[in-house]
Structure formats: C-alpha cells, structure tokens
PDB file of C-alpha atoms in Angstrom:
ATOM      1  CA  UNK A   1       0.000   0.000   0.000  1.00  0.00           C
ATOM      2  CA  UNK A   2       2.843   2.487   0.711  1.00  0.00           C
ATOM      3  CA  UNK A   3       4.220   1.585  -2.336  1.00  0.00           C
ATOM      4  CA  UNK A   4       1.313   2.296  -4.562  1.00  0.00           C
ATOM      5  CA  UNK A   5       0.232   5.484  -2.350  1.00  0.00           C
ATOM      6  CA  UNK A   6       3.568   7.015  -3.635  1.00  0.00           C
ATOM      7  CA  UNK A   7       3.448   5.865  -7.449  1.00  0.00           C
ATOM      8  CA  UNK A   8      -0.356   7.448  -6.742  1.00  0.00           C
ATOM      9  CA  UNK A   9       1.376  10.926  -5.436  1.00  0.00           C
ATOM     10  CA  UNK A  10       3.972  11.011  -8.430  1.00  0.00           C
ATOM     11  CA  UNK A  11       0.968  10.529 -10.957  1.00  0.00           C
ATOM     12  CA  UNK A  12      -1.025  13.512  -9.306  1.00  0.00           C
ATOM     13  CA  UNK A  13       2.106  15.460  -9.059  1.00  0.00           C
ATOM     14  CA  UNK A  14       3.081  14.524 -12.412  1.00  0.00           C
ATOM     15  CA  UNK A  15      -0.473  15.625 -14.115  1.00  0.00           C
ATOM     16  CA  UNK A  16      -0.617  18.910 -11.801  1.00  0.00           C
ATOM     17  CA  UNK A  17       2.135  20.456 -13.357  1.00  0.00           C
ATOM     18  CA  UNK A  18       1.554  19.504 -17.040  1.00  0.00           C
ATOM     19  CA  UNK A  19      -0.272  22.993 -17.308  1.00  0.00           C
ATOM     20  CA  UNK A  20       2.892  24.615 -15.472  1.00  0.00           C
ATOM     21  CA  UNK A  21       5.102  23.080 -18.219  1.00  0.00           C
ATOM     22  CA  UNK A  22       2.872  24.201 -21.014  1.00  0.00           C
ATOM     23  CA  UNK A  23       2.595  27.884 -19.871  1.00  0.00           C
ATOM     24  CA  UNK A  24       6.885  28.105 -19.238  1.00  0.00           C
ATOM     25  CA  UNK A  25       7.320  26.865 -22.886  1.00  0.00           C
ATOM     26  CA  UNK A  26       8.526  29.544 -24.937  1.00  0.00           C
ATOM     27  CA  UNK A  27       6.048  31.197 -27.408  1.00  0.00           C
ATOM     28  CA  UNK A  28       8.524  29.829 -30.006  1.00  0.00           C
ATOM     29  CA  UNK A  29       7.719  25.952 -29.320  1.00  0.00           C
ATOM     30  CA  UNK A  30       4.003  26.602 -28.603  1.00  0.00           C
ATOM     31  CA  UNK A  31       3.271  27.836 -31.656  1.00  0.00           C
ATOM     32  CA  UNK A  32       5.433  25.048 -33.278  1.00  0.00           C
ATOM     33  CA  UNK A  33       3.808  22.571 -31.444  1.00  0.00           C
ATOM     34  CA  UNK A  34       0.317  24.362 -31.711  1.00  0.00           C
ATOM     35  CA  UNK A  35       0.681  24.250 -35.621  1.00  0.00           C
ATOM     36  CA  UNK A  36      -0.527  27.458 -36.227  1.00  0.00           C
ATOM     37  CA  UNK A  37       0.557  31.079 -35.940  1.00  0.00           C
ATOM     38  CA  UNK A  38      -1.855  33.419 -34.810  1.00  0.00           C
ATOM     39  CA  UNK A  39      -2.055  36.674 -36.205  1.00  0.00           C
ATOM     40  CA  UNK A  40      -3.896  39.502 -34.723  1.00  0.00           C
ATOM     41  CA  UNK A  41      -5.102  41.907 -37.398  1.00  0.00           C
ATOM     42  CA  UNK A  42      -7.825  44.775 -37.995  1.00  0.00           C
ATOM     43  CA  UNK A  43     -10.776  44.864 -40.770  1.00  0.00           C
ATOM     44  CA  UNK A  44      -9.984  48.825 -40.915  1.00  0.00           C
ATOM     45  CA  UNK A  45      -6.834  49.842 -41.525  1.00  0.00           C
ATOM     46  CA  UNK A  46      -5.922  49.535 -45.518  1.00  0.00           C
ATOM     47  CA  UNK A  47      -3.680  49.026 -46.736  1.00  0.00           C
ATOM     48  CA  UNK A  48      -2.218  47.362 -44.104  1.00  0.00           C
ATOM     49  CA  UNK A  49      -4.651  45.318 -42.712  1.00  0.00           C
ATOM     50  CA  UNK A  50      -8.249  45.307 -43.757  1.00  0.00           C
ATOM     51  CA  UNK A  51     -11.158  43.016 -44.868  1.00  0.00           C
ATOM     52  CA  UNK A  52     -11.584  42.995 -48.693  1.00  0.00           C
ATOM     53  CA  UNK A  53     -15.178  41.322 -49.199  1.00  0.00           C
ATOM     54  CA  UNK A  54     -14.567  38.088 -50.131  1.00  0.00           C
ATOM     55  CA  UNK A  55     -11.219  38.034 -49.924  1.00  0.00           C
ATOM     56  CA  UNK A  56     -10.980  38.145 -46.105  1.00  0.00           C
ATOM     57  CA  UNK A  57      -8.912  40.050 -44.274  1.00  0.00           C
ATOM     58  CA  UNK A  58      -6.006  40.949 -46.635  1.00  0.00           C
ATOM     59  CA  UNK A  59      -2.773  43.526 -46.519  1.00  0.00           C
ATOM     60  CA  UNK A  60       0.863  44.417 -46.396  1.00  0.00           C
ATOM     61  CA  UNK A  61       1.136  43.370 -42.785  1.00  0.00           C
ATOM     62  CA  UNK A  62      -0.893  40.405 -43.693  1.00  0.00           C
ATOM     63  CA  UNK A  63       1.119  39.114 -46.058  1.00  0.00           C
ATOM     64  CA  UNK A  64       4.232  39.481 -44.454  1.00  0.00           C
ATOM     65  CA  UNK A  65       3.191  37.911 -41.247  1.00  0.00           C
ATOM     66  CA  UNK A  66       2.114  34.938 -44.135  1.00  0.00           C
ATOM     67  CA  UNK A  67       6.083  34.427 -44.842  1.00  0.00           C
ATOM     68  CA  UNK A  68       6.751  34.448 -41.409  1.00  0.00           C
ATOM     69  CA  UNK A  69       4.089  31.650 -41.009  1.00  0.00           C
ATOM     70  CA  UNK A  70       5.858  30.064 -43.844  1.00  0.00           C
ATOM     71  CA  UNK A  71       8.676  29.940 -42.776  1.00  0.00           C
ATOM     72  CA  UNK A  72       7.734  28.596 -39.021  1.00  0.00           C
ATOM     73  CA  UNK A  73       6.271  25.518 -40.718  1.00  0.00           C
ATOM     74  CA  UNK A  74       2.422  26.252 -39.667  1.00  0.00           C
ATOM     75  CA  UNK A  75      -0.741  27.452 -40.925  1.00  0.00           C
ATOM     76  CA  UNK A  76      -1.736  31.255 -40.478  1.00  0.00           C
ATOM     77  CA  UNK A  77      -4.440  32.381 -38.597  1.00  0.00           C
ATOM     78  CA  UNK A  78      -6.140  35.450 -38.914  1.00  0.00           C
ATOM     79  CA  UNK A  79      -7.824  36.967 -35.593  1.00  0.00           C
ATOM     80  CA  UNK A  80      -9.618  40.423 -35.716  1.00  0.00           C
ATOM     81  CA  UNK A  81      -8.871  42.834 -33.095  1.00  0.00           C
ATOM     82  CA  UNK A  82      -9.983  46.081 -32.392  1.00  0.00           C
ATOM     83  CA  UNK A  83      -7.540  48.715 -31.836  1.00  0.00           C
ATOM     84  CA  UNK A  84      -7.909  48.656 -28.067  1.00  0.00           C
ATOM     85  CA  UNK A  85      -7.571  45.017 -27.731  1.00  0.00           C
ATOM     86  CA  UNK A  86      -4.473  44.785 -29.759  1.00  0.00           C
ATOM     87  CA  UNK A  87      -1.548  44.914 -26.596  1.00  0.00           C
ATOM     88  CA  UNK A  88      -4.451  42.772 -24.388  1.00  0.00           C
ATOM     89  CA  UNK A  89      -4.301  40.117 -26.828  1.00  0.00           C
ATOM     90  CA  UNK A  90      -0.652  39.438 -27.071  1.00  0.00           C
ATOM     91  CA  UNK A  91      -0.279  39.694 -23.196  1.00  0.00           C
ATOM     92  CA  UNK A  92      -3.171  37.340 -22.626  1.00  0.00           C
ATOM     93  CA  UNK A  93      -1.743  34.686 -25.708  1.00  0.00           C
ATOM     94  CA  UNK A  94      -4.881  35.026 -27.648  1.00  0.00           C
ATOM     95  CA  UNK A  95      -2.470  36.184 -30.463  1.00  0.00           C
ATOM     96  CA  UNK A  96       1.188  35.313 -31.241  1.00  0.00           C
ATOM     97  CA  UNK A  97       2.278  38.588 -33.467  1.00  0.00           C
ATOM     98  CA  UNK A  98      -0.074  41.827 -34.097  1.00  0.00           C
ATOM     99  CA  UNK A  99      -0.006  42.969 -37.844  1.00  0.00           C
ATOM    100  CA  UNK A 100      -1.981  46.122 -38.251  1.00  0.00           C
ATOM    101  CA  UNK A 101       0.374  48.624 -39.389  1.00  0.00           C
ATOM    102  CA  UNK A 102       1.348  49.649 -35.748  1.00  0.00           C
ATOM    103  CA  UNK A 103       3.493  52.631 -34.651  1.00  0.00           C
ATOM    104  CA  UNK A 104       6.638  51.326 -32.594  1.00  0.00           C
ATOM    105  CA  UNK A 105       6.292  53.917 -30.142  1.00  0.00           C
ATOM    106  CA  UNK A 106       8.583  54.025 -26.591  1.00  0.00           C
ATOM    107  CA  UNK A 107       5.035  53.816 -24.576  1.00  0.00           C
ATOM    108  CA  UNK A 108       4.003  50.534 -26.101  1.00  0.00           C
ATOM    109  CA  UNK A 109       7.671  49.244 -26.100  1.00  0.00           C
ATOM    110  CA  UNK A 110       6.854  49.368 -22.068  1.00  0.00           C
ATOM    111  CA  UNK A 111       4.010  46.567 -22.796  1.00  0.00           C
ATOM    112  CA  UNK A 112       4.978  44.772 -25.587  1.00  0.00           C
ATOM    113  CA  UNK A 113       8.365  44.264 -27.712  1.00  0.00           C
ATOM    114  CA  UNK A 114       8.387  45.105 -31.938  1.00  0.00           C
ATOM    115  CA  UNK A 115      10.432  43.046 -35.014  1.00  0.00           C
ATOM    116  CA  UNK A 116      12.484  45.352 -36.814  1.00  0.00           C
ATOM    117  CA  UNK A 117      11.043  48.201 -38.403  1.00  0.00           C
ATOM    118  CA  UNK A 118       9.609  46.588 -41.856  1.00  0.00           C
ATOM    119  CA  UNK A 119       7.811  50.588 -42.801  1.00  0.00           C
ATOM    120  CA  UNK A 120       9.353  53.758 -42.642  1.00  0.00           C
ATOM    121  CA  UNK A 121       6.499  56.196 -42.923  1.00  0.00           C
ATOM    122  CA  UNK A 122       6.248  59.763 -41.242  1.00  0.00           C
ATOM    123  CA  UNK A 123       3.072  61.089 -40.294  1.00  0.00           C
ATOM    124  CA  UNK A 124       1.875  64.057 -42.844  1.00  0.00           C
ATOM    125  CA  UNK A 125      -0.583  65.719 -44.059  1.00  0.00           C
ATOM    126  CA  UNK A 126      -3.094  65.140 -46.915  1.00  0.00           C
ATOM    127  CA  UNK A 127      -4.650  68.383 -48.596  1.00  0.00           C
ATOM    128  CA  UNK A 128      -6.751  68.692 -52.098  1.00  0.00           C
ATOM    129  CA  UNK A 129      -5.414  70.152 -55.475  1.00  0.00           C
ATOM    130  CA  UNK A 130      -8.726  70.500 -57.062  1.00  0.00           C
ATOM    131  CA  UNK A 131      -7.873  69.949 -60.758  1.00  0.00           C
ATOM    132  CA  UNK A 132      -4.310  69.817 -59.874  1.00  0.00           C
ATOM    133  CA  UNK A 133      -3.970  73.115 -58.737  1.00  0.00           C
ATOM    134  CA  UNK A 134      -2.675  74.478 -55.441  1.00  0.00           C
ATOM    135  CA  UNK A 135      -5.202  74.532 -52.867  1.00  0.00           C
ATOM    136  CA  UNK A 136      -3.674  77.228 -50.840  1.00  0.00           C
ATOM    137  CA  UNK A 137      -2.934  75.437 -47.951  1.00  0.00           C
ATOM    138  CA  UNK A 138       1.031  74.478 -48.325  1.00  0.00           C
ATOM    139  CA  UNK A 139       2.300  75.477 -44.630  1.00  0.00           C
ATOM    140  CA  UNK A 140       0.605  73.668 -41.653  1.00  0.00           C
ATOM    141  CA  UNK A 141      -0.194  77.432 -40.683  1.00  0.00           C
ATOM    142  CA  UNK A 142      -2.790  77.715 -43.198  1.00  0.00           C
ATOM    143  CA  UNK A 143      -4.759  74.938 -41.194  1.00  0.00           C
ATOM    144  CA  UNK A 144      -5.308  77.621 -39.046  1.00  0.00           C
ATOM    145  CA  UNK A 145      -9.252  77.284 -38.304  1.00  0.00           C
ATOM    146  CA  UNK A 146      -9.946  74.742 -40.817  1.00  0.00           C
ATOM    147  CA  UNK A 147     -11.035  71.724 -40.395  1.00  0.00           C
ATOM    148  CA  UNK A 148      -8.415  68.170 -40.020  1.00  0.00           C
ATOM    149  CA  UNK A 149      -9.836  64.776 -40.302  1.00  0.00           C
ATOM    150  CA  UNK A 150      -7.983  61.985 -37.937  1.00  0.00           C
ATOM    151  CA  UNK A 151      -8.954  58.273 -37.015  1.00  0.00           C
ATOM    152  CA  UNK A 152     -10.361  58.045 -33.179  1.00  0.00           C
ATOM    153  CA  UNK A 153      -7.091  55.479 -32.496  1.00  0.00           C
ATOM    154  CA  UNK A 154      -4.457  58.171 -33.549  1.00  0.00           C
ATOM    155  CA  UNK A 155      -3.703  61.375 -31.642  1.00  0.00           C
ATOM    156  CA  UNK A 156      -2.275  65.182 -32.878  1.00  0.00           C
ATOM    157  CA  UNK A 157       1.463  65.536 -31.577  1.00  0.00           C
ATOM    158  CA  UNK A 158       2.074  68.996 -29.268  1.00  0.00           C
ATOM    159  CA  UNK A 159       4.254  70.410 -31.963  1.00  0.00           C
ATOM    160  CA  UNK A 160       1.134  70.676 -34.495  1.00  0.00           C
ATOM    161  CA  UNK A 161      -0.925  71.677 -31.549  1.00  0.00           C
ATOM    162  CA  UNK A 162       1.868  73.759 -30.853  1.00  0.00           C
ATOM    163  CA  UNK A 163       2.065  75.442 -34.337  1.00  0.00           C
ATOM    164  CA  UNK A 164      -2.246  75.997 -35.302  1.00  0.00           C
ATOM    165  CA  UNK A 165      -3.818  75.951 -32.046  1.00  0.00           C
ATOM    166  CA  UNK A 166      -7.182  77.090 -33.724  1.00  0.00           C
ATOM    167  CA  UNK A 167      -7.234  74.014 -36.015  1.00  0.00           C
ATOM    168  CA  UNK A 168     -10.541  71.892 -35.785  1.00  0.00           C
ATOM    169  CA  UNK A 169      -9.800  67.824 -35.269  1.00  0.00           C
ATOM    170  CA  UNK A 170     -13.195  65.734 -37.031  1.00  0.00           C
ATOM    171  CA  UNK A 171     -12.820  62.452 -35.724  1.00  0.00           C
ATOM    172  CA  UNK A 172     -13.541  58.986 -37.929  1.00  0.00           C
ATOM    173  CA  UNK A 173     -14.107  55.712 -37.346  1.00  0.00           C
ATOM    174  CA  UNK A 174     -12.045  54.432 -40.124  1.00  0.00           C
ATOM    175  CA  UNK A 175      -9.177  55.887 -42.507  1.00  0.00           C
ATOM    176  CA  UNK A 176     -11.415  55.369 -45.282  1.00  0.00           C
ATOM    177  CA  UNK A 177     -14.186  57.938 -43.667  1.00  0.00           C
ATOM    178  CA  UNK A 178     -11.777  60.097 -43.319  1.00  0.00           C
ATOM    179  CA  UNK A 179     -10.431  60.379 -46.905  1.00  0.00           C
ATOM    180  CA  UNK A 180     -13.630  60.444 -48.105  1.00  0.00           C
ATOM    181  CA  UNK A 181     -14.158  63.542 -46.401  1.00  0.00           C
ATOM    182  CA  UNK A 182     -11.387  65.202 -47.488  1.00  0.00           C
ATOM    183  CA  UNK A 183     -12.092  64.156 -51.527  1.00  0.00           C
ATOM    184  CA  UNK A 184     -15.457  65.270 -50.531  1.00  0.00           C
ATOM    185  CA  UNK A 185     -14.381  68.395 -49.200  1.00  0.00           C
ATOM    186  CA  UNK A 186     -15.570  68.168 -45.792  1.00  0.00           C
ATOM    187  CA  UNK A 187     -12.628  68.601 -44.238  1.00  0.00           C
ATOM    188  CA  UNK A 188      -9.586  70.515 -45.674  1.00  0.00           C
ATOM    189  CA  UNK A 189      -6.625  68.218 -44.892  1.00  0.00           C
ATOM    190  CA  UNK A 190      -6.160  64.597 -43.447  1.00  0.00           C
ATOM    191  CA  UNK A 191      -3.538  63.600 -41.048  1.00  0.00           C
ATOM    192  CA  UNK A 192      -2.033  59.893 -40.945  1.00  0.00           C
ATOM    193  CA  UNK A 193       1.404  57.980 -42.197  1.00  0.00           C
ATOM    194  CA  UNK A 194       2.762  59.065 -45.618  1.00  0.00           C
ATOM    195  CA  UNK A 195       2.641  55.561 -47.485  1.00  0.00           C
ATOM    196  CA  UNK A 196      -1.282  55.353 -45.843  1.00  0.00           C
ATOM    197  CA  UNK A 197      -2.481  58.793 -47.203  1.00  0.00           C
ATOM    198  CA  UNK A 198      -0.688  58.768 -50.596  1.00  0.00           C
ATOM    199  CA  UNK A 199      -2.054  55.231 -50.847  1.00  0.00           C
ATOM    200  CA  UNK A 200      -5.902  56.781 -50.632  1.00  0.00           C
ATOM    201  CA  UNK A 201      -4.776  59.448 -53.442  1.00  0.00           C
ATOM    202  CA  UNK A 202      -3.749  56.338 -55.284  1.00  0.00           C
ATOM    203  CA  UNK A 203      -6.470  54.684 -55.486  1.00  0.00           C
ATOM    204  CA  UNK A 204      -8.943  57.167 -56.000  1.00  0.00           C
ATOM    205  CA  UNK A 205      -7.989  57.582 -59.493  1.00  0.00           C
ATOM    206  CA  UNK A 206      -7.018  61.290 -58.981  1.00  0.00           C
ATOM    207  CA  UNK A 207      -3.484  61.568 -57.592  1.00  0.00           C
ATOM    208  CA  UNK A 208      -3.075  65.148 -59.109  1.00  0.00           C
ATOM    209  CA  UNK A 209      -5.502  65.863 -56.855  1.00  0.00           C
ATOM    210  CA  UNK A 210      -3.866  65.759 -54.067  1.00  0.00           C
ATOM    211  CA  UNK A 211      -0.537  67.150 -51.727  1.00  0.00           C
ATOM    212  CA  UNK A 212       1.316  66.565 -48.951  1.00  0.00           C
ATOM    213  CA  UNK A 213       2.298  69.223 -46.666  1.00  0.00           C
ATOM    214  CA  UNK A 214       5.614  69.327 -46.968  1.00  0.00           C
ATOM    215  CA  UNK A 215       6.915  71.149 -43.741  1.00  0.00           C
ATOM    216  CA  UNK A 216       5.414  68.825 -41.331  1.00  0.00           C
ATOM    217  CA  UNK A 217       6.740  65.566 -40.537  1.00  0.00           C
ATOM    218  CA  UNK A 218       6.570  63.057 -37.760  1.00  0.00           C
ATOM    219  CA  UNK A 219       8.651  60.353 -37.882  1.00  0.00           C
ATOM    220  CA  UNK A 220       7.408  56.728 -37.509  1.00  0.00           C
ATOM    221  CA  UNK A 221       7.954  53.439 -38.433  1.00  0.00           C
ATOM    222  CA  UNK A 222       5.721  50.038 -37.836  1.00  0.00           C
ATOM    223  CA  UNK A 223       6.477  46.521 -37.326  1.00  0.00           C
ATOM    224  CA  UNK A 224       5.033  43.141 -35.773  1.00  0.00           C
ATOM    225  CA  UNK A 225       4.107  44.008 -31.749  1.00  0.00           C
ATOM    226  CA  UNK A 226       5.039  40.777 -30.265  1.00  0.00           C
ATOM    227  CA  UNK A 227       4.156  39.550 -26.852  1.00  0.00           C
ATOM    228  CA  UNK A 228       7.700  40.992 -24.393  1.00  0.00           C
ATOM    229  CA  UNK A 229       9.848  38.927 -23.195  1.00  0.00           C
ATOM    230  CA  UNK A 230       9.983  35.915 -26.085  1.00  0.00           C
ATOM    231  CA  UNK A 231      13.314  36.661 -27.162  1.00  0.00           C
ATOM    232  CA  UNK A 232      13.101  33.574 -29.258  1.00  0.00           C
ATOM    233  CA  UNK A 233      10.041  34.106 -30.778  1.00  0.00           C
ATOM    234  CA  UNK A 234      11.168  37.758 -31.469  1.00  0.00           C
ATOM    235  CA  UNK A 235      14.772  36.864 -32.600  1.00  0.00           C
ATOM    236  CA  UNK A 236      12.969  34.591 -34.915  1.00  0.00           C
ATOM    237  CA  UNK A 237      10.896  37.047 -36.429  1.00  0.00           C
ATOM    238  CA  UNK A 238      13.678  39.459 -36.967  1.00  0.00           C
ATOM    239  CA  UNK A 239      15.686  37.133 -38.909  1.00  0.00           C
ATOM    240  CA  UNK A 240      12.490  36.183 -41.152  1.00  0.00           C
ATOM    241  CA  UNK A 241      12.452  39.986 -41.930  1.00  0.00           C
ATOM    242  CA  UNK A 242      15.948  40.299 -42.822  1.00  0.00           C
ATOM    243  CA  UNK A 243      15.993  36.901 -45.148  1.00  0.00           C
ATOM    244  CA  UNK A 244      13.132  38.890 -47.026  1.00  0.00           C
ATOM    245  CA  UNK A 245      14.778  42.211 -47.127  1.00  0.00           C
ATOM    246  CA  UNK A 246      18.015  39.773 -48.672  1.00  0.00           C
ATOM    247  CA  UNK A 247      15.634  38.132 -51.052  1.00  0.00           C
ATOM    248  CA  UNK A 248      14.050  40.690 -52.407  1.00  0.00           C
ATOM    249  CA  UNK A 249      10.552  38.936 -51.568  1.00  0.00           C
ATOM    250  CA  UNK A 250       9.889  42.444 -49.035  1.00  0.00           C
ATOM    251  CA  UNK A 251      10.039  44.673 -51.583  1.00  0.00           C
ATOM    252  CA  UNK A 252       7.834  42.290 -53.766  1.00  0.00           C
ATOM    253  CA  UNK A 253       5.694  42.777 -50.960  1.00  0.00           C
ATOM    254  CA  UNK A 254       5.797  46.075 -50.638  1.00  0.00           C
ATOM    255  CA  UNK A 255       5.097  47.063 -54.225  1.00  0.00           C
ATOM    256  CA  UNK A 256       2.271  44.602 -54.696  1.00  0.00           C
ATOM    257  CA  UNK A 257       0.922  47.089 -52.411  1.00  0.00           C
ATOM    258  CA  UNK A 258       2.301  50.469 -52.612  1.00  0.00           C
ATOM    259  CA  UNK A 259       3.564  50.214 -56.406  1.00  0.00           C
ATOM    260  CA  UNK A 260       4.138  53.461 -58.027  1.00  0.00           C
ATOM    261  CA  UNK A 261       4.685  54.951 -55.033  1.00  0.00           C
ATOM    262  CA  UNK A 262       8.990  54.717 -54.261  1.00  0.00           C
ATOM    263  CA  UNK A 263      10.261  52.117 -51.598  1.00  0.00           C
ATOM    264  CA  UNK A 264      12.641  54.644 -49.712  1.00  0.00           C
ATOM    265  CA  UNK A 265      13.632  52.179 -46.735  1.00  0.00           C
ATOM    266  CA  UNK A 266      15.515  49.205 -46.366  1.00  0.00           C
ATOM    267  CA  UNK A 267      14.427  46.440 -43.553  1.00  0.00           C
ATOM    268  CA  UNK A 268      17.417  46.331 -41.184  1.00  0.00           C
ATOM    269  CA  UNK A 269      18.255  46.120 -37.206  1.00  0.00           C
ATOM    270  CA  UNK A 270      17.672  48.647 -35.223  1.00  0.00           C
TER     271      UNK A 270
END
C-alpha cells in the first residue's frame, strides 16, 4: 500500500504540473507545437490590414506575417482585433504577433516588444489640389481654423498643436471615412502615415488631386508588436524579416501594395 500510495502521489504530481510546463514553454515551441501562428489583425486599416469582401482580411502586414508563417512551418491564422484590444491580446496569448500597421512607439515598447522596423512612414498631411492646382494650404499654418480629419485610435502631436492651435480635429471611425471627407471636401486636410495617405490618393484615381504638406513631418515606423519577453520568438521574427529584405521577396511585398509609389527604406536592425 505504501508503495502504490507514492506511485499514486507522483501521478497527481506529475499531471498537476503539465499545465505549469505548457505555460513556461517559450512562445517559439508553442506555436510550433500548436501548428498554427496566430495573427492579430484589424478589418480597418488599408492598406495594411483590412477586410476585402470576399477576400478576407487581406494587406501588407498580412502578407508578411504569411512568410513568417511560412517559414515557421504552420498554418496562419487570422484573428480580428480592435484597436484597443491589440496589446491585451498578445499579453493574454490570444495572439502570437499583431499585424496592423502599428506605430513602434517608446510607450508601447513598455508593454509589448516590436520586429524590426519593416515601414518607414512619417506622419503628414493630406490636402486637395482640385484639378491639380494648389489649394492654398502648403504650410501647416494655413490649417489655421480649418477643419483636419484623424482616425479616433491616432492622436495630434504637441508640436502641431503647438504650431495651429485654432485648427478643428473631425474624428472617424475608419481611414477610409476620413479620406472620403477630405475628396469630398468636408474637411480641408487629413492627417495619418505618408505611405497610408498617398495610398488613398492612389487609389482614388485622382493623384493630381492631391498634396502633402511638406513642412510637417513626424517620424514613424511600424512593425510586428510581439508579446515581451519571447526573445526567441522575437529573434525569430527578426531574422524572417531580414531573409526577405536579402531576397528581395519584401520589396515584392511592398510594391504589390504600394507600387508606383517609391520604396525609400531598407528592412534592417535597429
């Protein structure tokens, strides 16, 4: 009986910390083991990630978090966040990698850790040409009292504050809302990252009809948010990155995408 009390004990002991194991494993053998990457993305944010009827939910983020999937060994899987749920999600493992075109700001580095950079895209400013003439508005002074269109998830940094205190922020639910109010003339300029807005101009047809403010800048780049401390998950990511940037397949990426618009960045360590 003593004897098969203890080989009892061992088996309870044994089972009990099966779960332990399981949640120590690094994200890097779980999703190995899992089979599947999941992939945090948005339905609203082209063209990085976004839901394109029956296509699904398609992008540049998308696709590049599809070679990293590829190169893992495992299926994809997409899972739609909303934009408040995106650092929840990789600290509570419902995702393995967020790909919605995020900004790698130093706040969010405090809750989450970012691949390399894989787009370089400043924050500017969107105004009409009608016809492709000068609108009048070519300084971020002349927004002075007129109207700026911005997404509810982004913000306006203290130096344009700073510089046209009297400008009016219109909120939007989506970056699609908001260009359409500034082709519709609703608003007189539309704030969001370079490659984003001249993307809209793009594919409206009417490029001409359309400028960036050229004195205002904020730098920014965007890359996978990743759940912090993985370093081997993260590592692993990196390196996919860089084996695309050697390959050329980023830039194939980027330009099934983007295409005319210039590829002005290279993917490369921080």
């Amino acid at each position: 009986m003593p004897r098969l009390a203890a080989i009892l004990v061992c088996t309870l002991l044994a089972g009990s910390l099966l779960p332990l194991a399981a949640a120590s494993a690094g994200k890097l053998d779980a999703i190995k083991a899992r089979g599947t990457l999941l992939v945090g993305v948005t339905e609203s944010s082209p063209p990085f990630s976004y839901r394109d009827g029956g296509n699904g939910i398609v992008g540049y983020d998308v696709d590049l978090a599809e070679a990293v999937a590829k190169r893992l060994g495992v299926v994809m899987a997409n899972v739609p966040l909303l934009p408040d749920d995106r650092i929840i999600a990789l600290q509570s493992d419902r995702v393995d990698l967020v790909a919605v075109g995020m900004t790698r700001s130093k706040k969010r580095a405090n809750d989450v850790d970012f691949s390399y950079a894989y787009l370089n895209s400043p924050h500017m400013i969107l105004v009409r040409k009608p016809n492709g003439k000068a609108s009048g508005i070519e300084h971020i002074t002349e927004l002075a009292g007129k109207k700026l269109a911005l997404v509810r998830s982004a913000s306006v940094d203290g130096k344009l504050k700073a510089a046209v205190p009297t400008m009016q922020i219109v909120f939007f639910d989506t970056y699609d809302a908001a260009f359409a109010a500034l082709a519709g003339g609703r608003v007189d300029a539309f704030l969001a990252d370079k490659m984003l807005v001249l993307w809209f101009a793009q594919k409206s047809g009417h490029a001409a009809d359309f400028a960036l403010i050229e004195d205002y800048q904020l730098p920014r780049t965007s890359g996978f948010a990743l759940k912090k401390d993985e370093p081997q998950f993260r590592d692993f990511v990196d390196r996919t990155l860089l084996d695309l940037e050697a390959s050329g397949e980023a830039k194939k990426i980027f330009d099934a995408w983007f295409a005319p618009l210039p590829r002005d960045f290279h993917i490369q360590p921080d």
